[in-house]
Coordinates of C-alpha atoms in Angstrom, one line a residue:
X1 CA 11.9 -61.7 -2.5
X2 CA 8.9 -62.6 -4.2
X3 CA 8.8 -66.2 -2.6
X4 CA 9.2 -65.1 0.7
X5 CA 6.0 -62.8 0.8
X6 CA 4.3 -65.5 -1.2
X7 CA 5.3 -67.8 1.9
X8 CA 4.1 -65.1 4.6
X9 CA 0.6 -64.6 2.7
X10 CA 0.2 -68.3 2.2
X11 CA 1.0 -69.2 5.9
X12 CA -1.8 -66.6 6.8
X13 CA -4.0 -68.8 4.3
X14 CA -3.2 -72.1 4.8
X15 CA -6.9 -72.7 5.9
X16 CA -7.6 -71.3 2.3
X17 CA -5.1 -73.9 0.6
X18 CA -7.1 -76.7 2.7
X19 CA -10.5 -75.3 1.3
X20 CA -9.3 -75.3 -2.2
X21 CA -8.2 -79.0 -2.1
X22 CA -11.3 -79.9 -0.3
X23 CA -13.3 -78.5 -3.2
X24 CA -11.1 -79.8 -5.8
X25 CA -10.2 -76.4 -6.8
X26 CA -6.1 -76.2 -6.1
X27 CA -5.5 -75.7 -9.6
X28 CA -6.3 -71.8 -8.8
X29 CA -3.0 -71.5 -7.0
X30 CA -0.8 -73.2 -10.0
X31 CA 0.8 -69.8 -10.9
X32 CA 1.3 -68.5 -7.6
X33 CA 5.2 -68.1 -7.6
X34 CA 5.0 -66.3 -10.6
X35 CA 2.5 -63.7 -9.4
X36 CA 3.8 -60.1 -8.0
X37 CA 2.9 -59.6 -4.1
X38 CA 0.2 -57.3 -5.3
X39 CA -1.3 -60.1 -7.4
X40 CA -1.0 -62.7 -4.6
X41 CA -2.7 -60.2 -2.1
X42 CA -5.7 -59.7 -4.6
X43 CA -5.9 -63.4 -5.6
X44 CA -6.0 -64.3 -2.0
X45 CA -8.8 -61.6 -1.2
X46 CA -10.8 -63.1 -4.2
X47 CA -10.5 -66.6 -3.1
X48 CA -11.0 -65.9 0.5
X49 CA -14.5 -64.3 -0.4
X50 CA -15.8 -67.5 -2.0
X51 CA -17.7 -70.4 -0.7
X52 CA -16.4 -73.0 -3.0
X53 CA -18.5 -75.8 -1.4
X54 CA -21.6 -73.7 -2.5
X55 CA -20.3 -73.0 -5.8
X56 CA -19.8 -76.6 -6.5
X57 CA -23.4 -77.5 -5.4
X58 CA -24.6 -74.9 -7.8
X59 CA -22.6 -76.5 -10.6
X60 CA -23.7 -80.1 -9.9
X61 CA -27.3 -78.9 -9.7
X62 CA -27.0 -76.9 -12.8
X63 CA -25.6 -79.5 -14.7
X64 CA -28.3 -81.9 -13.7
X65 CA -31.1 -79.6 -14.5
X66 CA -29.5 -78.7 -18.0
X67 CA -28.9 -82.4 -19.0
X68 CA -32.3 -83.6 -17.9
X69 CA -34.3 -80.8 -19.7
X70 CA -32.3 -80.7 -22.9
X71 CA -34.1 -83.0 -24.7
X72 CA -37.7 -82.5 -23.2
X73 CA -39.7 -80.0 -24.7
X74 CA -42.4 -78.3 -22.9
X75 CA -45.2 -78.6 -25.2
X76 CA -47.8 -81.0 -23.6
X77 CA -47.3 -79.2 -20.2
X78 CA -48.1 -75.6 -21.3
X79 CA -51.3 -73.6 -21.6
X80 CA -51.9 -70.0 -22.5
X81 CA -52.6 -67.2 -20.3
X82 CA -56.2 -67.3 -19.2
X83 CA -58.3 -64.4 -20.1
X84 CA -59.3 -63.8 -16.3
X85 CA -55.7 -62.6 -15.6
X86 CA -55.0 -60.9 -18.5
X87 CA -55.4 -56.9 -19.2
X88 CA -54.9 -55.0 -22.3
X89 CA -54.5 -51.6 -23.5
X90 CA -56.6 -52.4 -26.6
X91 CA -59.3 -54.6 -25.6
X92 CA -59.7 -52.9 -22.2
X93 CA -59.5 -49.3 -23.6
X94 CA -62.5 -48.1 -21.2
X95 CA -60.8 -49.4 -18.4
X96 CA -57.5 -47.7 -18.8
X97 CA -58.2 -44.1 -17.5
X98 CA -59.5 -45.8 -14.4
X99 CA -56.3 -47.9 -13.8
X100 CA -54.2 -44.9 -14.8
X101 CA -56.0 -42.7 -11.9
X102 CA -55.5 -45.7 -9.5
X103 CA -51.6 -45.8 -10.3
X104 CA -51.2 -42.1 -10.0
X105 CA -53.0 -42.1 -6.4
X106 CA -50.5 -44.8 -5.3
X107 CA -47.7 -42.8 -6.9
X108 CA -48.7 -40.0 -5.0
X109 CA -48.9 -41.7 -1.4
X110 CA -45.0 -42.6 -2.2
X111 CA -45.9 -46.3 -2.1
X112 CA -44.4 -47.3 -5.5
X113 CA -40.7 -47.6 -6.6
X114 CA -38.6 -48.3 -9.6
X115 CA -36.0 -51.1 -9.7
X116 CA -33.8 -50.6 -12.8
X117 CA -31.7 -53.9 -13.9
X118 CA -28.6 -52.2 -15.3
X119 CA -25.6 -54.7 -14.9
X120 CA -25.0 -55.2 -18.7
X121 CA -22.2 -53.6 -20.5
X122 CA -22.8 -52.4 -24.2
X123 CA -20.1 -55.0 -25.4
X124 CA -22.2 -56.3 -28.2
X125 CA -22.9 -52.2 -28.9
X126 CA -19.2 -52.2 -29.3
X127 CA -18.5 -50.0 -26.3
X128 CA -17.2 -50.9 -23.1
X129 CA -19.4 -48.7 -20.6
X130 CA -22.8 -49.6 -19.2
X131 CA -25.6 -49.8 -21.5
X132 CA -27.7 -47.1 -19.9
X133 CA -24.8 -44.5 -20.6
X134 CA -25.3 -45.1 -24.3
X135 CA -26.6 -42.4 -26.7
X136 CA -28.8 -43.9 -29.4
X137 CA -28.6 -40.5 -31.6
X138 CA -31.5 -38.7 -30.8
X139 CA -31.7 -34.9 -31.5
X140 CA -31.2 -34.4 -27.8
X141 CA -28.4 -36.9 -27.5
X142 CA -30.1 -38.0 -24.2
X143 CA -28.9 -41.4 -22.8
X144 CA -31.2 -44.2 -21.6
X145 CA -30.3 -43.6 -18.2
X146 CA -31.6 -39.8 -18.8
X147 CA -34.6 -40.5 -20.6
X148 CA -35.7 -43.0 -17.9
X149 CA -34.8 -40.7 -15.1
X150 CA -36.8 -37.9 -16.8
X151 CA -40.0 -40.0 -17.0
X152 CA -39.9 -40.5 -12.9
X153 CA -39.5 -36.6 -12.6
X154 CA -42.6 -36.3 -14.7
X155 CA -44.5 -38.7 -13.1
X156 CA -43.9 -37.5 -9.4
X157 CA -44.7 -33.9 -11.0
X158 CA -48.2 -35.6 -12.6
X159 CA -49.1 -37.1 -9.3
X160 CA -48.2 -34.0 -7.3
X161 CA -50.4 -31.9 -9.5
X162 CA -53.4 -34.2 -9.5
X163 CA -53.2 -35.1 -5.5
X164 CA -51.9 -31.8 -4.3
X165 CA -49.3 -33.6 -2.5
X166 CA -45.5 -34.0 -2.4
X167 CA -44.6 -37.4 -3.2
X168 CA -41.4 -39.6 -4.4
X169 CA -40.6 -42.5 -6.5
X170 CA -37.5 -44.2 -5.3
X171 CA -35.2 -45.8 -7.9
X172 CA -33.0 -48.7 -7.0
X173 CA -30.4 -49.3 -9.6
X174 CA -28.6 -52.6 -9.7
X175 CA -25.3 -52.7 -11.3
X176 CA -23.0 -55.8 -11.7
X177 CA -19.4 -55.6 -10.2
X178 CA -18.0 -54.2 -13.7
X179 CA -20.6 -51.4 -13.9
X180 CA -21.0 -50.0 -10.5
X181 CA -18.4 -47.4 -10.4
X182 CA -19.0 -45.9 -13.6
X183 CA -22.7 -46.0 -13.2
X184 CA -22.6 -44.1 -9.8
X185 CA -20.0 -41.4 -11.4
X186 CA -22.3 -40.9 -14.4
X187 CA -25.4 -40.1 -12.4
X188 CA -23.4 -38.0 -10.1
X189 CA -21.6 -36.4 -12.9
X190 CA -25.1 -35.5 -14.5
X191 CA -26.6 -34.0 -11.1
X192 CA -28.7 -37.3 -10.7
X193 CA -30.8 -35.8 -13.8
X194 CA -32.9 -33.6 -11.5
X195 CA -34.0 -36.2 -8.8
X196 CA -32.9 -36.2 -5.5
X197 CA -29.9 -38.2 -4.9
X198 CA -31.2 -39.9 -1.4
X199 CA -33.8 -41.4 -3.4
X200 CA -31.6 -43.2 -5.9
X201 CA -30.1 -46.4 -4.4
X202 CA -27.4 -48.5 -6.0
X203 CA -26.7 -51.7 -5.3
X204 CA -24.5 -54.7 -6.9
X205 CA -25.5 -58.0 -8.4
X206 CA -23.7 -61.2 -7.2
X207 CA -20.8 -62.8 -9.3
X208 CA -20.2 -66.3 -10.1
X209 CA -17.2 -67.8 -11.5
X210 CA -17.0 -69.5 -14.9
X211 CA -16.5 -73.4 -14.7
X212 CA -15.2 -75.7 -17.0
X213 CA -17.2 -78.7 -17.9
X214 CA -15.6 -80.8 -15.2
X215 CA -16.6 -78.4 -12.4
X216 CA -13.1 -76.6 -12.3
X217 CA -13.2 -72.9 -12.1
X218 CA -11.8 -71.0 -15.1
X219 CA -8.5 -68.6 -14.6
X220 CA -8.5 -65.7 -17.0
X221 CA -5.1 -64.9 -16.1
X222 CA -2.4 -66.3 -13.8
X223 CA -3.8 -64.6 -10.9
X224 CA -7.4 -63.8 -11.9
X225 CA -10.6 -66.0 -11.8
X226 CA -13.0 -65.9 -14.9
X227 CA -16.0 -64.2 -13.2
X228 CA -19.4 -63.2 -14.6
X229 CA -22.8 -61.7 -13.0
X230 CA -25.2 -64.4 -11.7
X231 CA -28.1 -63.2 -14.5
X232 CA -30.7 -60.6 -13.9
X233 CA -32.4 -63.2 -11.2
X234 CA -29.3 -62.5 -8.9
X235 CA -31.6 -59.6 -8.2
X236 CA -33.4 -61.6 -5.3
X237 CA -30.1 -62.5 -3.4
X238 CA -28.8 -59.3 -3.7
X239 CA -31.9 -57.5 -2.4
X240 CA -31.3 -59.7 0.9
X241 CA -27.8 -59.5 1.2
X242 CA -27.4 -55.7 0.5
X243 CA -30.2 -54.4 2.6
X244 CA -32.4 -53.2 -0.1
X245 CA -35.6 -55.1 1.1
X246 CA -35.1 -53.4 4.5
X247 CA -34.6 -50.0 2.9
X248 CA -37.9 -50.4 0.9
X249 CA -39.6 -51.6 4.2
X250 CA -38.4 -48.4 5.9
X251 CA -39.8 -46.4 3.0
X252 CA -43.2 -47.7 3.0
X253 CA -42.9 -49.1 -0.1
X254 CA -45.6 -51.4 -1.4
X255 CA -45.5 -51.9 -5.0
X256 CA -42.1 -52.5 -7.0
X257 CA -41.7 -52.0 -10.9
X258 CA -38.8 -54.1 -12.1
X259 CA -37.4 -53.5 -15.7
X260 CA -34.5 -53.8 -17.8
X261 CA -32.3 -51.0 -18.8
X262 CA -32.2 -51.5 -22.5
X263 CA -35.8 -50.7 -23.5
X264 CA -35.7 -47.2 -24.8
X265 CA -39.5 -46.9 -24.8
X266 CA -40.1 -48.2 -21.1
X267 CA -42.9 -46.5 -19.2
X268 CA -40.9 -46.5 -15.7
X269 CA -43.7 -47.1 -13.2
X270 CA -46.5 -47.1 -15.8
X271 CA -49.4 -45.7 -13.5
X272 CA -51.9 -48.0 -15.7
X273 CA -50.1 -51.0 -15.2
X274 CA -50.1 -50.2 -11.6
X275 CA -53.8 -49.5 -11.4
X276 CA -54.5 -52.9 -13.2
X277 CA -52.4 -54.8 -10.8
X278 CA -53.8 -53.3 -7.7
X279 CA -57.4 -53.6 -8.8
X280 CA -56.8 -57.4 -9.5
X281 CA -55.2 -57.7 -6.2
X282 CA -52.4 -59.0 -7.6
X283 CA -48.7 -60.0 -5.9
X284 CA -46.7 -60.4 -9.4
X285 CA -47.4 -59.1 -13.0
X286 CA -45.8 -59.4 -16.5
X287 CA -46.0 -56.7 -18.9
X288 CA -46.2 -58.5 -22.4
X289 CA -46.1 -57.7 -26.2
X290 CA -48.1 -59.7 -28.8
X291 CA -45.8 -62.0 -30.4
X292 CA -47.1 -62.1 -34.0
X293 CA -44.3 -64.3 -35.7
X294 CA -44.1 -67.9 -34.6
X295 CA -40.2 -67.9 -35.1
X296 CA -39.4 -64.7 -32.9
X297 CA -36.9 -66.0 -30.5
X298 CA -38.7 -64.4 -27.5
X299 CA -39.7 -66.1 -24.3
X300 CA -43.9 -66.3 -23.6
X301 CA -45.5 -65.9 -20.5
X302 CA -47.9 -69.1 -19.9
X303 CA -48.8 -71.7 -17.4
X304 CA -46.6 -75.0 -17.2
X305 CA -48.0 -77.5 -15.0
X306 CA -50.4 -75.2 -13.7
X307 CA -47.9 -72.5 -12.8
X308 CA -46.7 -69.5 -14.5
X309 CA -43.6 -69.1 -16.0
X310 CA -41.5 -67.9 -19.2
X311 CA -41.2 -70.6 -21.5
X312 CA -38.2 -69.7 -24.0
X313 CA -38.5 -70.2 -27.8
X314 CA -35.8 -73.0 -28.0
X315 CA -38.1 -74.9 -25.4
X316 CA -41.2 -75.8 -27.7
X317 CA -41.6 -77.2 -30.9
X318 CA -42.2 -75.2 -34.2
X319 CA -45.9 -76.8 -34.2
X320 CA -46.5 -75.5 -30.9
X321 CA -45.2 -71.9 -31.7
X322 CA -47.5 -71.8 -34.7
X323 CA -50.8 -72.9 -32.8
X324 CA -53.3 -70.5 -33.3
X325 CA -56.6 -69.5 -31.5
X326 CA -59.9 -69.1 -32.9
X327 CA -59.4 -65.4 -33.4
X328 CA -56.4 -66.1 -35.8
X329 CA -53.9 -64.7 -33.1
X330 CA -51.0 -67.2 -32.0
X331 CA -52.0 -69.3 -29.0
X332 CA -48.8 -68.6 -27.1
X333 CA -48.3 -65.0 -27.8
X334 CA -47.4 -63.2 -24.5
X335 CA -44.2 -62.0 -25.2
X336 CA -41.9 -61.3 -22.3
X337 CA -40.3 -58.1 -22.1
X338 CA -38.5 -58.3 -18.8
X339 CA -40.9 -55.6 -17.2
X340 CA -42.7 -56.8 -14.1
X341 CA -44.4 -55.4 -11.2
X342 CA -44.3 -57.0 -7.8
X343 CA -46.0 -56.3 -4.4
X344 CA -43.7 -55.7 -1.5
X345 CA -44.8 -58.8 0.7
X346 CA -44.4 -61.1 -2.6
X347 CA -41.0 -59.7 -2.7
X348 CA -39.9 -60.0 0.5
X349 CA -41.1 -63.8 0.5
X350 CA -39.3 -64.3 -2.5
X351 CA -36.1 -62.9 -0.9
X352 CA -36.4 -64.5 2.5
X353 CA -38.0 -68.0 1.6
X354 CA -37.8 -69.0 -1.7
X355 CA -34.7 -67.8 -3.3
X356 CA -32.7 -70.8 -2.4
X357 CA -35.2 -72.8 -4.3
X358 CA -34.4 -71.0 -7.3
X359 CA -32.3 -73.1 -9.9
X360 CA -29.4 -71.9 -11.9
X361 CA -29.5 -71.8 -15.8
X362 CA -26.6 -73.0 -17.8
X363 CA -25.1 -70.8 -20.7
X364 CA -22.6 -72.4 -22.5
X365 CA -19.8 -70.2 -23.5
X366 CA -16.5 -69.5 -25.1
X367 CA -14.4 -68.6 -22.2
X368 CA -10.8 -67.4 -22.7
X369 CA -8.8 -69.4 -20.2
X370 CA -4.9 -69.9 -19.1
X371 CA -3.7 -73.5 -20.0
X372 CA -1.2 -75.3 -18.1
X373 CA 1.7 -73.7 -19.5
X374 CA 0.5 -70.1 -18.5
X375 CA -0.8 -69.2 -22.2
X376 CA -4.1 -67.4 -22.6
X377 CA -6.4 -69.7 -25.0
X378 CA -9.2 -67.8 -26.9
X379 CA -11.4 -71.2 -27.8
X380 CA -13.3 -71.3 -30.9
X381 CA -16.0 -73.4 -29.3
X382 CA -17.8 -73.7 -26.0
X383 CA -15.5 -74.6 -23.4
X384 CA -17.3 -74.1 -20.3
X385 CA -20.4 -72.6 -18.4
X386 CA -21.5 -69.5 -16.8
X387 CA -24.4 -70.2 -14.4
X388 CA -27.4 -67.6 -14.0
X389 CA -30.9 -67.0 -12.6
X390 CA -33.7 -65.3 -14.5
X391 CA -35.7 -62.5 -13.0
X392 CA -39.0 -64.4 -14.0
X393 CA -38.0 -67.6 -12.2
X394 CA -40.1 -66.5 -9.3
X395 CA -43.6 -66.4 -11.4
X396 CA -43.9 -70.1 -10.0
X397 CA -44.3 -68.8 -6.4
X398 CA -47.2 -66.0 -7.2
X399 CA -50.7 -66.7 -5.9
X400 CA -52.6 -64.1 -7.9
X401 CA -50.5 -63.5 -11.1
X402 CA -51.7 -61.1 -13.7
X403 CA -50.6 -60.1 -17.3
X404 CA -50.7 -56.8 -18.8
X405 CA -50.6 -56.7 -22.5
X406 CA -49.3 -53.3 -24.3
X407 CA -48.5 -52.4 -27.9
X408 CA -45.1 -53.0 -28.9
X409 CA -44.7 -50.0 -31.1
X410 CA -45.4 -47.8 -27.7
X411 CA -43.7 -49.6 -25.2
X412 CA -40.9 -52.0 -26.4
X413 CA -37.7 -51.4 -28.4
X414 CA -34.7 -53.0 -26.7
X415 CA -31.0 -52.0 -27.5
X416 CA -28.9 -55.0 -27.9
X417 CA -26.8 -55.0 -31.1
X418 CA -24.4 -52.4 -32.9
X419 CA -25.9 -50.7 -36.1
X420 CA -25.7 -53.1 -39.0
X421 CA -27.5 -53.3 -42.5
X422 CA -31.1 -54.2 -41.7
X423 CA -30.0 -55.1 -38.2
X424 CA -32.4 -55.8 -35.2
X425 CA -32.6 -53.9 -32.1
X426 CA -29.8 -51.4 -32.7
X427 CA -29.3 -48.0 -32.1
X428 CA -31.1 -46.8 -35.0
X429 CA -34.4 -48.9 -34.3
X430 CA -34.5 -47.8 -30.8
X431 CA -34.0 -44.1 -32.1
X432 CA -36.8 -44.9 -34.9
X433 CA -39.2 -46.2 -32.6
X434 CA -38.8 -43.3 -30.1
X435 CA -39.2 -40.7 -32.9
X436 CA -42.1 -42.6 -34.4
X437 CA -44.0 -42.6 -31.0
X438 CA -43.5 -38.9 -30.4
X439 CA -44.6 -38.4 -33.9
X440 CA -47.8 -40.0 -33.5
X441 CA -48.3 -38.2 -30.1
X442 CA -48.1 -34.8 -32.0
X443 CA -50.4 -36.1 -34.8
X444 CA -53.1 -37.5 -32.1
X445 CA -52.8 -34.1 -30.3
X446 CA -54.1 -32.3 -33.4
X447 CA -50.5 -31.2 -35.1
X448 CA -49.4 -31.7 -38.6
X449 CA -45.8 -32.2 -40.1
X450 CA -44.9 -30.5 -43.2
X451 CA -42.2 -31.3 -45.7
X452 CA -39.8 -28.8 -47.4
X453 CA -42.3 -27.7 -50.0
X454 CA -44.8 -26.8 -47.4
X455 CA -46.9 -30.0 -48.1
X456 CA -48.5 -31.8 -45.4
X457 CA -46.9 -35.5 -44.9
X458 CA -49.5 -38.3 -45.2
X459 CA -50.6 -40.0 -42.1
X460 CA -52.4 -43.0 -42.0
X461 CA -55.1 -44.4 -39.4
X462 CA -53.5 -46.8 -36.9
X463 CA -54.4 -50.4 -37.0
X464 CA -57.0 -51.6 -34.1
X465 CA -57.5 -48.1 -32.7
X466 CA -60.9 -47.5 -34.3
X467 CA -63.3 -45.6 -32.5
X468 CA -60.7 -43.4 -30.7
X469 CA -61.6 -40.1 -32.6
X470 CA -60.0 -37.0 -31.4
X471 CA -61.6 -33.7 -30.9
X472 CA -61.5 -32.7 -34.5
X473 CA -63.1 -35.9 -35.5
X474 CA -59.7 -37.4 -36.9
X475 CA -59.1 -40.8 -36.1
X476 CA -56.1 -42.0 -34.0
X477 CA -53.2 -41.7 -36.6
X478 CA -49.7 -43.1 -37.0
X479 CA -47.2 -41.7 -39.9
X480 CA -47.6 -43.3 -43.3
X481 CA -43.8 -42.8 -44.2
X482 CA -41.3 -45.7 -43.9
X483 CA -38.9 -43.6 -42.0
X484 CA -40.0 -41.7 -39.0
X485 CA -40.3 -38.1 -39.0
X486 CA -37.6 -36.5 -36.9
X487 CA -39.6 -35.6 -33.8
X488 CA -38.4 -35.8 -30.1
X489 CA -40.5 -34.9 -27.1
X490 CA -38.8 -34.5 -23.7
X491 CA -40.3 -36.5 -20.9
X492 CA -40.2 -33.5 -18.7
X493 CA -42.9 -32.3 -21.3
X494 CA -44.9 -35.4 -21.6
X495 CA -44.7 -38.9 -20.0
X496 CA -47.2 -40.7 -22.5
X497 CA -48.4 -38.3 -25.0
X498 CA -50.5 -36.2 -22.4
X499 CA -50.5 -32.4 -22.2
X500 CA -49.3 -31.6 -25.8
X501 CA -52.8 -30.2 -27.4
X502 CA -51.9 -26.8 -26.2
X503 CA -48.4 -26.8 -27.8
X504 CA -49.3 -28.4 -31.2
X505 CA -53.0 -28.4 -31.8
X506 CA -53.6 -27.0 -35.3
X507 CA -50.0 -26.1 -35.8
X508 CA -47.6 -27.0 -38.7
X509 CA -43.9 -28.4 -38.0
X510 CA -41.1 -29.1 -40.4
X511 CA -38.8 -31.6 -39.0
X512 CA -36.6 -32.1 -37.0
X513 CA -39.0 -31.0 -34.3
X514 CA -37.8 -31.0 -30.5
X515 CA -40.4 -30.1 -27.8
X516 CA -38.8 -29.8 -24.4
X517 CA -39.1 -27.8 -21.3
X518 CA -37.7 -24.4 -22.8
X519 CA -40.2 -25.1 -25.6
X520 CA -40.7 -25.9 -29.3
X521 CA -37.6 -26.0 -31.4
X522 CA -37.5 -26.7 -35.3
X523 CA -34.0 -27.6 -36.0
X524 CA -32.7 -27.0 -39.6
X525 CA -32.0 -30.2 -41.7
X526 CA -28.3 -29.8 -41.6
X527 CA -28.3 -29.2 -37.9
X528 CA -28.8 -32.8 -36.7

């Protein structure tokens, strides 16, 4: 029975058999006779959607680039970001207010959108659902998606209050094949977190098959190819082939903020970054944090052969990583945090003209595969590659590039790994980073914290912020304890620390402190 249906399906698909043979991928049908009719139908569908010649070209090119770049370090071709394109929240403190106002003006005209890269699953966190659905254990138990959505809600309100005009910030959410359904369902279940669902647009990044070192596509089961998302740089192809660029144009979008889901501190559509970007007449910009440790495995934004790009830590020698400027800072210190602004015209050019020029990067991986006997093998060393493009690969096409430097403790704490002793980028470090930020907001708005004995918890002046004296004469403060005080402020109350004086000035609070749209709550110790 199976065999006759197999014949029927394959008779329809003799063209497919021919295409597979021409592309050297006939092995993908080696278990055909063992598959159920349903599995045969789904494999046929999967194969028919693929352009094998294109995939083979990608493989050939990616392997060529990978082998030629392996041994060549970038050092001699690199130069740091020049001062004239660099803005900084600390060094340009007197300009930030003006940038912020310009950004809010653009937002009030509904010209700005957010574009969230949300394709990642929480595999390294030990969960199978999308990272944006993760709860890092805040007192409110809000997920990353909810925190970001509420920041958008608040920004719309701030722009409307200031400019007395109704506005919206469309939110484009790029998922991967594996996260699309669960992400859409999660947003719907939470009533789109108070946003208008017509202004949240989901779209899907592409997938590419994993391949062995000979360019053969890997089977992860007898009737299924091993597929992986094509990297966050798959964004540009998806924007074109899913009609997103057209949608932005229809809505009159002029500025696009692209960012990654995993940063709990992300200032979605940061008005100051927008204002700086617009006043500089930029077409492309990167937000960065200062890299302070030469061996921190973070890419740096710099110029290579006169064009902007991100150079990964593995692409330079230790000697270059350790170079310092006359002020003692690392020479290559613009740490990339996957947080970018694009003008619409630049993005449209990328999608329509430059996307095909982008190279795939090769990631060597241990990829489970079916052997010739039909056994699933879990290799103990890399046996193949996944090909991906990176979102920052397009910096090279910019004619007016800018870099905006912000404070790490205010704006960057990524969630990548499960909790472990002294772990880095974990739910605990993300939670602490947010609570520490909110604690500082309270201190800088004139509030105080007391311990269980009624004594004030000491606070110490914050580095590098000399001269920013608050109304009562106190210096810009941060907490003096190792562990942050438990304090959480809803984005619906404050987007970036603004508007808290009337709630906290001159008052003393005992942790855990929660401030949300319903008011101020001090939770008892064991209630957290």
